[in-house]
Short mmCIF file of C-alpha atoms in Angstrom, two decimals:
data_model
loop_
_atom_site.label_atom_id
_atom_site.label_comp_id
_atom_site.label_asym_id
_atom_site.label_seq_id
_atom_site.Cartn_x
_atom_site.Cartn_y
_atom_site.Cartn_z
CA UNK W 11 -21.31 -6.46 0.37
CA UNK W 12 -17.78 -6.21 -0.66
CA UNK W 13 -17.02 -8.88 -3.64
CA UNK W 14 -13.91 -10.24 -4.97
CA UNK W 15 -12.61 -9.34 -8.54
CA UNK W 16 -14.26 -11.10 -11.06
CA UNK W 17 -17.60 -11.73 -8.86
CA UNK W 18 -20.87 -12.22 -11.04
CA UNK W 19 -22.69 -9.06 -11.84
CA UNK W 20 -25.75 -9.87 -9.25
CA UNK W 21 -22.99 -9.65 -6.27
CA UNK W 22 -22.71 -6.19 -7.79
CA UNK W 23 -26.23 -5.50 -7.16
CA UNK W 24 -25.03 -2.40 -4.59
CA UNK W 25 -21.70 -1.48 -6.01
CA UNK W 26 -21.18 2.42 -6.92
CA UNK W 27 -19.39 3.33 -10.37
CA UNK W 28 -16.92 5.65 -10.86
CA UNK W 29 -15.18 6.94 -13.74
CA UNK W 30 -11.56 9.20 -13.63
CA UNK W 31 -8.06 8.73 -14.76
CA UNK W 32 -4.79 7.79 -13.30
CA UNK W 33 -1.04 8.60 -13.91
CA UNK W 34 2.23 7.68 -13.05
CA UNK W 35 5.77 9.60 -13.17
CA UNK W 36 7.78 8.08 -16.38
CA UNK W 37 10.94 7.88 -14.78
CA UNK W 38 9.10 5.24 -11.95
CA UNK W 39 8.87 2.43 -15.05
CA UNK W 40 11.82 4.02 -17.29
CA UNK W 41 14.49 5.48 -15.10
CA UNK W 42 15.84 7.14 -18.62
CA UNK W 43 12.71 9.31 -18.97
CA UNK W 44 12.66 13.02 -18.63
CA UNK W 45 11.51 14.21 -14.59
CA UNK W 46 8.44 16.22 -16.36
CA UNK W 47 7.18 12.93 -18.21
CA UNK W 48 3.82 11.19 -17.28
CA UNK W 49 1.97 7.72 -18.07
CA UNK W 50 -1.81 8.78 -18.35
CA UNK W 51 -4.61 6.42 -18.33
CA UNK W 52 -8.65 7.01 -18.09
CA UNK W 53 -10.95 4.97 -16.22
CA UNK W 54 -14.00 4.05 -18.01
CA UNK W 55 -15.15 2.62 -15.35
CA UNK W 56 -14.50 0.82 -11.77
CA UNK W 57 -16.41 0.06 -8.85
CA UNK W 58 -16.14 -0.39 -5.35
CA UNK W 59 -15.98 -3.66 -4.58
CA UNK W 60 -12.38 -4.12 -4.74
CA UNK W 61 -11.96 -3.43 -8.40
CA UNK W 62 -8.23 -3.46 -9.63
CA UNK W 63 -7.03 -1.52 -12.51
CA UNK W 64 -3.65 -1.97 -14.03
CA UNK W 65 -2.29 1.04 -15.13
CA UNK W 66 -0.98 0.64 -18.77
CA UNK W 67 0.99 2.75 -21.04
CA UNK W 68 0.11 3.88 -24.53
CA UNK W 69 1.46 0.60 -26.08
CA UNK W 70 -0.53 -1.58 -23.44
CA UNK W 71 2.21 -2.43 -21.60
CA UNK W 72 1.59 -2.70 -17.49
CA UNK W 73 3.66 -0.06 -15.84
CA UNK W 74 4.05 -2.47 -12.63
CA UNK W 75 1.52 -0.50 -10.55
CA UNK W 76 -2.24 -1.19 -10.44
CA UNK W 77 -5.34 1.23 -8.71
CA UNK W 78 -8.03 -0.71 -6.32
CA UNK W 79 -10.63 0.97 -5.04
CA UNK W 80 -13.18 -0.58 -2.27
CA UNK W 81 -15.41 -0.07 0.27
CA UNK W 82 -14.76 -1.10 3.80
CA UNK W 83 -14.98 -0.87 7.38
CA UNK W 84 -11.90 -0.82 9.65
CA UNK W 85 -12.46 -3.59 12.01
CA UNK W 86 -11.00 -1.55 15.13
CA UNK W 87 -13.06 1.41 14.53
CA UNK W 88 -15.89 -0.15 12.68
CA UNK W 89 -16.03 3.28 10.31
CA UNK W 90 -17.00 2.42 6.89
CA UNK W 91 -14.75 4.01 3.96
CA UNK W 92 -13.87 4.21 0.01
CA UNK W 93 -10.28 3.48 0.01
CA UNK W 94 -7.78 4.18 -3.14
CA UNK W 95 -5.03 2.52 -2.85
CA UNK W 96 -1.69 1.84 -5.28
CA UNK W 97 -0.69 -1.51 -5.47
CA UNK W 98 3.26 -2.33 -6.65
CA UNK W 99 2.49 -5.38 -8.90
CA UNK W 100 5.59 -7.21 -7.96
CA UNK W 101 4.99 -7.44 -4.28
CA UNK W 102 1.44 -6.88 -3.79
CA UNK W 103 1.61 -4.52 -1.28
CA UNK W 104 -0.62 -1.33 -0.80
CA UNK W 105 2.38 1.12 -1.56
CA UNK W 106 0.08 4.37 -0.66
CA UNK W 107 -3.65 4.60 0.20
CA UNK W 108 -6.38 7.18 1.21
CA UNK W 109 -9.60 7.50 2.41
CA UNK W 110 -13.04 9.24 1.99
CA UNK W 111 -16.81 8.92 3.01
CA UNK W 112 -18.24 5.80 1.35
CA UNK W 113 -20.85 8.37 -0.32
CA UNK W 114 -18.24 10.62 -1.48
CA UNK W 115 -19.20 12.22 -4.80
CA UNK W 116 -15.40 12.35 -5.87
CA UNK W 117 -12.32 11.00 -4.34
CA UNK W 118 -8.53 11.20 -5.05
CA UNK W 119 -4.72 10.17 -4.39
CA UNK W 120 -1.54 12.03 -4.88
CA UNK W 121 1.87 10.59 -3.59
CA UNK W 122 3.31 12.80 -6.21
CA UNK W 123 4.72 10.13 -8.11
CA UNK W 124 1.38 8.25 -8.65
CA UNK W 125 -2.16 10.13 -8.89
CA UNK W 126 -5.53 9.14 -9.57
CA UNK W 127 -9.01 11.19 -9.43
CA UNK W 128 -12.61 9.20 -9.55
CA UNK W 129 -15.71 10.79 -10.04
CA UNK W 130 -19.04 8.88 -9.39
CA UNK W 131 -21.43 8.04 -11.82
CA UNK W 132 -25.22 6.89 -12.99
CA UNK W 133 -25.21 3.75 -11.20
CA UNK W 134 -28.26 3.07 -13.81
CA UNK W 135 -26.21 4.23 -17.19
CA UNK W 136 -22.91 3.86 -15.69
CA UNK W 137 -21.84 7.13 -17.56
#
């Protein structure tokens, strides 16, 4: 059952945890900053029912880009998948997305600029 962001834990009931980090090229938020330089952030945890993280920078301040991850099924092939996706905050829009198994063990984006890696987790610890 997919559920919206901020659903009530028992429409959670069947959601998967995962647990990873994410990162973001520098110069994307601060056009001054070195080629080399990287915003890192760890996730503690997200799920996937359409769980948004903004990505933040070591002062807490949102770098403008934000990771989802969900399951789904395509409605013209009816496939179910785990899609990570990078949302630009100031549109909305799904800048860069992939795909995996829904019972994938770890999954992954790199667009070079952005990059995120999830690993699931104890779904009765959630660690």
């Amino acid at each position: 059952m997919l559920a919206p962001v901020g659903a009530i834990a028992s429409e959670l009931e069947d959601a998967t945890w995962y647990k990873g980090w994410m990162a973001v090229k520098k110069h994307k938020v601060d056009p001054d900053a070195d080629l080399s330089e990287w915003i890192f952030a760890r996730i503690e945890r997200i799920h996937n029912q359409g769980q948004k993280i903004p990505l933040t920078d070591e002062s807490g301040n949102k770098t403008g880009y934000t990771l989802s991850l969900e399951s789904l099924v395509y409605e013209e092939t009816q496939v179910p998948v785990l899609k990570v996706g990078v949302i630009d905050d100031t549109t909305g829009y799904t800048l860069a997305y992939s795909w995996a198994d829904p019972g994938s063990q770890r999954v992954g984006l790199n667009v070079r600029w952005f990059q995120a890696g999830m690993t699931r987790i104890d779904e009765e610890n959630h660690d």
